[in-house]
CSV table of N, CA and C in Angstrom, one decimal:
chain,number,residue,atom,x,y,z
A,1,UNK,N,232.0,-57.9,135.8
A,1,UNK,CA,231.3,-58.0,134.8
A,1,UNK,C,229.9,-57.9,135.8
A,2,UNK,N,229.0,-57.5,135.3
A,2,UNK,CA,227.2,-57.2,136.0
A,2,UNK,C,226.1,-58.0,135.2
A,3,UNK,N,225.5,-58.6,135.6
A,3,UNK,CA,224.5,-58.5,134.5
A,3,UNK,C,223.2,-57.7,136.0
A,4,UNK,N,222.7,-56.7,135.5
A,4,UNK,CA,221.7,-55.6,136.8
A,4,UNK,C,222.8,-55.6,137.7
A,5,UNK,N,222.0,-55.8,138.9
A,5,UNK,CA,223.3,-55.5,139.9
A,5,UNK,C,224.1,-56.9,140.9
A,6,UNK,N,223.8,-58.1,139.5
A,6,UNK,CA,224.5,-58.7,140.2
A,6,UNK,C,225.6,-58.9,139.4
A,7,UNK,N,226.9,-59.3,140.4
A,7,UNK,CA,228.1,-59.5,139.9
A,7,UNK,C,228.0,-60.8,139.1
A,8,UNK,N,228.6,-61.1,137.9
A,8,UNK,CA,228.9,-62.6,137.6
A,8,UNK,C,230.0,-63.0,136.9
A,9,UNK,N,231.5,-61.6,136.7
A,9,UNK,CA,232.5,-61.8,136.1
A,9,UNK,C,233.4,-60.8,136.7
A,10,UNK,N,234.4,-61.5,137.3
A,10,UNK,CA,235.4,-60.6,137.5
A,10,UNK,C,237.3,-61.1,136.5
A,11,UNK,N,238.0,-60.1,135.9
A,11,UNK,CA,239.0,-60.1,135.4
A,11,UNK,C,240.5,-59.6,136.6
A,12,UNK,N,241.4,-59.8,136.6
A,12,UNK,CA,242.3,-59.7,137.7
A,12,UNK,C,243.2,-59.4,136.5
A,13,UNK,N,244.0,-57.8,136.9
A,13,UNK,CA,245.6,-58.3,135.7
A,13,UNK,C,246.4,-57.0,135.8
A,14,UNK,N,247.9,-57.0,136.6
A,14,UNK,CA,248.6,-56.6,136.7
A,14,UNK,C,249.3,-55.4,136.0
A,15,UNK,N,249.3,-54.1,136.3
A,15,UNK,CA,249.2,-53.4,135.7
A,15,UNK,C,250.9,-52.7,135.5
A,16,UNK,N,251.6,-52.8,134.1
A,16,UNK,CA,253.2,-52.0,134.4
A,16,UNK,C,253.0,-50.8,133.6
A,17,UNK,N,254.2,-50.3,133.9
A,17,UNK,CA,254.2,-49.0,132.2
A,17,UNK,C,254.0,-49.4,131.2
A,18,UNK,N,254.2,-50.4,130.4
A,18,UNK,CA,254.3,-50.5,129.1
A,18,UNK,C,253.5,-51.8,128.8
A,19,UNK,N,253.0,-52.5,129.5
A,19,UNK,CA,252.1,-53.8,129.3
A,19,UNK,C,251.3,-54.1,130.6
A,20,UNK,N,250.7,-55.0,130.1
A,20,UNK,CA,249.7,-55.5,131.2
A,20,UNK,C,249.8,-56.9,131.2
A,21,UNK,N,249.1,-57.7,132.3
A,21,UNK,CA,249.5,-59.0,132.2
A,21,UNK,C,248.4,-59.6,133.0
A,22,UNK,N,247.5,-60.1,132.4
A,22,UNK,CA,246.4,-61.0,132.5
A,22,UNK,C,246.5,-62.4,133.6
A,23,UNK,N,246.3,-62.1,135.0
A,23,UNK,CA,246.2,-62.9,135.8
A,23,UNK,C,245.2,-64.4,136.5
A,24,UNK,N,244.1,-63.5,136.3
A,24,UNK,CA,242.8,-65.0,136.7
A,24,UNK,C,241.4,-63.6,136.4
A,25,UNK,N,241.0,-64.9,135.7
A,25,UNK,CA,239.3,-64.5,135.3
A,25,UNK,C,238.7,-65.5,135.5
A,26,UNK,N,237.4,-65.1,136.8
A,26,UNK,CA,236.5,-66.6,136.9
A,26,UNK,C,234.9,-65.7,136.4
A,27,UNK,N,234.4,-66.1,136.2
A,27,UNK,CA,232.2,-66.1,136.4
A,27,UNK,C,232.0,-66.9,136.6
A,28,UNK,N,230.7,-66.4,136.9
A,28,UNK,CA,229.4,-67.9,137.7
A,28,UNK,C,229.2,-68.8,136.3
A,29,UNK,N,229.2,-69.9,136.8
A,29,UNK,CA,228.9,-70.8,135.9
A,29,UNK,C,227.6,-70.7,135.0
A,30,UNK,N,226.6,-70.1,135.3
A,30,UNK,CA,225.0,-70.7,135.0
A,30,UNK,C,225.2,-69.5,133.5
A,31,UNK,N,226.4,-68.4,133.2
A,31,UNK,CA,226.5,-67.4,132.1
A,31,UNK,C,227.9,-68.5,131.3
A,32,UNK,N,227.9,-69.8,131.4
A,32,UNK,CA,229.5,-70.1,130.4
A,32,UNK,C,228.7,-70.4,129.6
A,33,UNK,N,227.4,-70.2,128.5
A,33,UNK,CA,226.7,-70.4,126.9
A,33,UNK,C,227.6,-69.0,126.6
A,34,UNK,N,227.5,-68.2,127.5
A,34,UNK,CA,228.0,-66.3,127.1
A,34,UNK,C,228.7,-66.2,126.7
A,35,UNK,N,229.9,-67.1,126.9
A,35,UNK,CA,231.5,-66.9,127.1
A,35,UNK,C,231.9,-65.6,127.6
A,36,UNK,N,231.5,-65.6,128.7
A,36,UNK,CA,232.0,-64.2,129.6
A,36,UNK,C,233.1,-64.6,129.9
A,37,UNK,N,233.9,-65.6,130.0
A,37,UNK,CA,236.1,-65.5,130.2
A,37,UNK,C,236.3,-65.1,128.8
A,38,UNK,N,236.3,-65.3,127.8
A,38,UNK,CA,236.3,-65.1,126.5
A,38,UNK,C,236.2,-62.9,126.6
A,39,UNK,N,234.7,-62.6,126.8
A,39,UNK,CA,234.5,-61.5,126.8
A,39,UNK,C,235.1,-60.5,128.1
A,40,UNK,N,235.9,-61.5,128.9
A,40,UNK,CA,236.5,-60.6,129.9
A,40,UNK,C,238.2,-60.5,130.0
A,41,UNK,N,238.6,-61.2,129.0
A,41,UNK,CA,240.0,-61.2,129.0
A,41,UNK,C,240.4,-60.4,127.2
A,42,UNK,N,239.1,-60.1,126.9
A,42,UNK,CA,238.9,-59.6,125.3
A,42,UNK,C,238.8,-58.3,126.0
A,43,UNK,N,238.1,-57.7,127.1
A,43,UNK,CA,238.2,-56.2,127.5
A,43,UNK,C,239.0,-56.2,128.2
A,44,UNK,N,240.2,-57.0,128.7
A,44,UNK,CA,241.3,-56.9,129.3
A,44,UNK,C,242.3,-56.2,128.4
A,45,UNK,N,242.6,-56.9,127.0
A,45,UNK,CA,243.2,-56.4,125.8
A,45,UNK,C,243.0,-55.1,125.7
A,46,UNK,N,241.4,-55.0,125.5
A,46,UNK,CA,241.4,-53.6,125.1
A,46,UNK,C,241.3,-52.3,126.0
A,47,UNK,N,241.4,-52.6,127.4
A,47,UNK,CA,241.7,-51.6,128.4
A,47,UNK,C,242.8,-51.5,128.3
A,48,UNK,N,243.7,-52.3,127.9
A,48,UNK,CA,245.0,-52.2,127.6
A,48,UNK,C,245.6,-51.1,126.7
A,49,UNK,N,244.7,-51.8,125.5
A,49,UNK,CA,245.1,-50.5,124.1
A,49,UNK,C,244.7,-48.9,124.6
A,50,UNK,N,243.7,-49.1,125.2
A,50,UNK,CA,243.0,-48.0,125.6
A,50,UNK,C,243.7,-47.1,126.2
A,51,UNK,N,244.2,-47.8,127.4
A,51,UNK,CA,245.6,-46.8,128.0
A,51,UNK,C,247.4,-46.5,127.5
A,52,UNK,N,246.6,-46.8,126.3
A,52,UNK,CA,248.2,-47.0,125.4
A,52,UNK,C,249.2,-47.9,126.0
A,53,UNK,N,249.1,-48.9,126.7
A,53,UNK,CA,250.1,-49.6,126.4
A,53,UNK,C,250.7,-51.0,125.7
A,54,UNK,N,251.9,-50.9,125.5
A,54,UNK,CA,252.0,-51.7,124.2
A,54,UNK,C,251.9,-52.8,124.0
A,55,UNK,N,251.9,-53.9,125.3
A,55,UNK,CA,251.8,-55.1,125.0
A,55,UNK,C,250.9,-55.6,126.4
A,56,UNK,N,250.4,-57.0,125.9
A,56,UNK,CA,249.1,-57.5,126.9
A,56,UNK,C,249.7,-58.6,127.2
A,57,UNK,N,250.1,-59.2,127.6
A,57,UNK,CA,250.8,-60.8,128.3
A,57,UNK,C,249.4,-61.3,128.8
A,58,UNK,N,248.8,-62.4,127.8
A,58,UNK,CA,247.9,-63.0,128.3
A,58,UNK,C,248.1,-64.2,128.8
A,59,UNK,N,249.2,-65.2,129.2
A,59,UNK,CA,249.7,-66.1,130.0
A,59,UNK,C,250.2,-67.3,128.5
A,60,UNK,N,249.6,-68.4,129.3
A,60,UNK,CA,250.0,-69.6,128.6
A,60,UNK,C,249.3,-70.1,127.3
A,61,UNK,N,249.9,-70.5,126.5
A,61,UNK,CA,249.1,-71.1,125.5
A,61,UNK,C,250.1,-73.0,125.2
A,62,UNK,N,249.4,-74.0,125.4
A,62,UNK,CA,249.9,-75.4,125.9
A,62,UNK,C,249.4,-75.8,124.3
A,63,UNK,N,250.6,-76.7,124.1
A,63,UNK,CA,250.8,-77.5,122.8
A,63,UNK,C,250.1,-78.2,122.7
A,64,UNK,N,249.0,-79.2,123.5
A,64,UNK,CA,248.6,-80.2,123.2
A,64,UNK,C,247.3,-80.3,124.2
A,65,UNK,N,246.7,-78.7,124.8
A,65,UNK,CA,245.6,-78.4,125.3
A,65,UNK,C,245.0,-77.4,124.9
A,66,UNK,N,244.3,-77.0,124.1
A,66,UNK,CA,243.5,-76.4,123.0
A,66,UNK,C,242.5,-75.5,124.0
A,67,UNK,N,242.8,-76.0,125.4
A,67,UNK,CA,241.7,-74.6,126.7
A,67,UNK,C,242.2,-73.7,126.6
A,68,UNK,N,243.1,-73.1,126.4
A,68,UNK,CA,243.6,-71.6,126.1
A,68,UNK,C,244.0,-71.3,124.8
A,69,UNK,N,243.7,-71.9,123.5
A,69,UNK,CA,243.3,-71.5,122.6
A,69,UNK,C,242.6,-70.2,122.4
A,70,UNK,N,242.0,-70.2,123.2
A,70,UNK,CA,240.6,-68.8,123.3
A,70,UNK,C,241.3,-67.6,123.0
A,71,UNK,N,243.0,-67.7,124.1
A,71,UNK,CA,243.6,-66.4,124.0
A,71,UNK,C,244.1,-65.7,122.4
A,72,UNK,N,243.7,-66.5,121.6
A,72,UNK,CA,244.5,-66.3,120.2
A,72,UNK,C,243.3,-65.7,119.6
A,73,UNK,N,242.2,-65.5,120.0
A,73,UNK,CA,241.1,-64.5,119.6
A,73,UNK,C,241.7,-62.9,119.4
A,74,UNK,N,242.2,-62.4,120.4
A,74,UNK,CA,243.1,-61.4,120.8
A,74,UNK,C,243.7,-60.3,119.3
A,75,UNK,N,244.1,-61.7,118.0
A,75,UNK,CA,244.3,-61.5,117.1
A,75,UNK,C,246.1,-62.2,117.0
A,76,UNK,N,245.7,-63.3,115.9
A,76,UNK,CA,246.5,-63.9,116.0
A,76,UNK,C,247.9,-63.5,115.2
A,77,UNK,N,247.4,-62.2,114.7
A,77,UNK,CA,249.1,-61.4,113.9
A,77,UNK,C,250.3,-60.6,114.8
A,78,UNK,N,249.2,-60.6,116.1
A,78,UNK,CA,249.8,-59.2,117.1
A,78,UNK,C,250.4,-60.6,118.3
A,79,UNK,N,250.1,-62.0,118.1
A,79,UNK,CA,250.8,-62.9,119.3
A,79,UNK,C,252.0,-63.2,119.1
A,80,UNK,N,253.0,-62.8,119.7
A,80,UNK,CA,254.1,-63.6,119.4
A,80,UNK,C,254.7,-64.6,121.0
A,81,UNK,N,255.3,-65.3,120.8
A,81,UNK,CA,256.0,-66.3,121.7
A,81,UNK,C,257.3,-66.6,121.9
A,82,UNK,N,257.6,-66.4,123.3
A,82,UNK,CA,259.2,-66.4,123.9
A,82,UNK,C,259.9,-67.8,123.4
A,83,UNK,N,260.9,-67.8,122.9
A,83,UNK,CA,261.6,-68.8,122.9
A,83,UNK,C,262.7,-68.9,124.0
A,84,UNK,N,262.7,-69.5,124.9
A,84,UNK,CA,263.6,-69.7,125.9
A,84,UNK,C,265.1,-70.0,125.7
A,85,UNK,N,265.2,-71.4,125.1
A,85,UNK,CA,266.3,-71.7,124.9
A,85,UNK,C,267.6,-70.8,123.5
A,86,UNK,N,266.4,-70.1,122.8
A,86,UNK,CA,267.1,-69.0,121.5
A,86,UNK,C,267.0,-67.7,122.7
A,87,UNK,N,266.4,-67.5,123.5
A,87,UNK,CA,265.9,-66.1,124.2
A,87,UNK,C,265.3,-64.9,123.0
A,88,UNK,N,264.8,-65.5,122.5
A,88,UNK,CA,263.8,-64.1,121.9
A,88,UNK,C,262.5,-64.2,121.7
A,89,UNK,N,261.6,-63.4,120.8
A,89,UNK,CA,260.3,-63.1,120.5
A,89,UNK,C,260.3,-63.8,118.9
A,90,UNK,N,259.6,-64.4,119.1
A,90,UNK,CA,258.7,-65.0,117.3
A,90,UNK,C,257.7,-64.7,117.3
A,91,UNK,N,256.9,-64.3,116.0
A,91,UNK,CA,255.4,-64.7,115.6
A,91,UNK,C,255.0,-66.0,115.6
A,92,UNK,N,253.9,-66.1,116.5
A,92,UNK,CA,252.7,-67.1,117.0
A,92,UNK,C,252.1,-67.4,115.6
A,93,UNK,N,252.2,-67.4,114.2
A,93,UNK,CA,252.5,-67.5,113.0
A,93,UNK,C,253.4,-68.9,113.1
A,94,UNK,N,254.1,-69.0,113.6
A,94,UNK,CA,255.5,-69.6,112.9
A,94,UNK,C,255.6,-70.5,113.6
A,95,UNK,N,254.8,-71.0,115.0
A,95,UNK,CA,255.3,-71.8,116.1
A,95,UNK,C,254.4,-73.0,115.8
A,96,UNK,N,255.3,-74.3,116.5
A,96,UNK,CA,254.6,-75.7,115.7
A,96,UNK,C,253.2,-75.8,116.4
A,97,UNK,N,252.8,-74.5,117.6
A,97,UNK,CA,251.4,-74.7,117.9
A,97,UNK,C,250.4,-74.5,116.6
A,98,UNK,N,250.8,-73.1,116.0
A,98,UNK,CA,249.9,-72.7,115.2
A,98,UNK,C,249.9,-73.9,113.6
A,99,UNK,N,250.8,-74.4,113.8
A,99,UNK,CA,251.2,-75.4,112.4
A,99,UNK,C,250.3,-76.4,112.6
A,100,UNK,N,250.3,-77.1,113.9
A,100,UNK,CA,249.7,-78.2,114.2
A,100,UNK,C,248.3,-77.7,114.7
A,101,UNK,N,247.6,-76.3,114.4
A,101,UNK,CA,246.6,-76.4,114.7
A,101,UNK,C,245.7,-75.3,113.6
A,102,UNK,N,246.4,-75.7,112.2
A,102,UNK,CA,245.7,-75.1,111.0
A,102,UNK,C,244.3,-75.2,111.4
A,103,UNK,N,243.5,-76.1,111.8
A,103,UNK,CA,241.6,-76.2,111.8
A,103,UNK,C,241.4,-75.0,112.5
A,104,UNK,N,241.8,-75.5,113.7
A,104,UNK,CA,241.3,-74.2,114.5
A,104,UNK,C,241.6,-72.9,114.3
A,105,UNK,N,242.6,-72.3,113.8
A,105,UNK,CA,243.4,-70.7,113.5
A,105,UNK,C,242.6,-70.4,112.3
A,106,UNK,N,242.0,-71.6,111.7
A,106,UNK,CA,241.5,-70.8,110.5
A,106,UNK,C,239.8,-70.4,110.8
A,107,UNK,N,239.2,-70.8,112.1
A,107,UNK,CA,237.8,-70.1,113.1
A,107,UNK,C,238.2,-69.2,113.2
A,108,UNK,N,239.4,-68.5,113.8
A,108,UNK,CA,240.0,-67.3,114.3
A,108,UNK,C,240.0,-66.1,114.0
């Protein structure tokens, strides 16, 4: 991402046949108030969709740390979580995180 000719943000992702996976996003701290990290994340999701990918893997959501909740802004109804014990995907809305985070979800 550029501001004129100045590079102010970068997003790295892995590209697969059916999906892309977000790896790392960083930006110049002077632009923090503009949420460049969120913008770059959403652009990565948009690019995956534009490329015809079936999935975009954004990385982790931490139950006790809202730092990663920005990933939910790509569309809560489209997000699924992997249950390692049951070995299946399930809708985010049915997760403990979603149920504990109802206030935050109403704003998304």
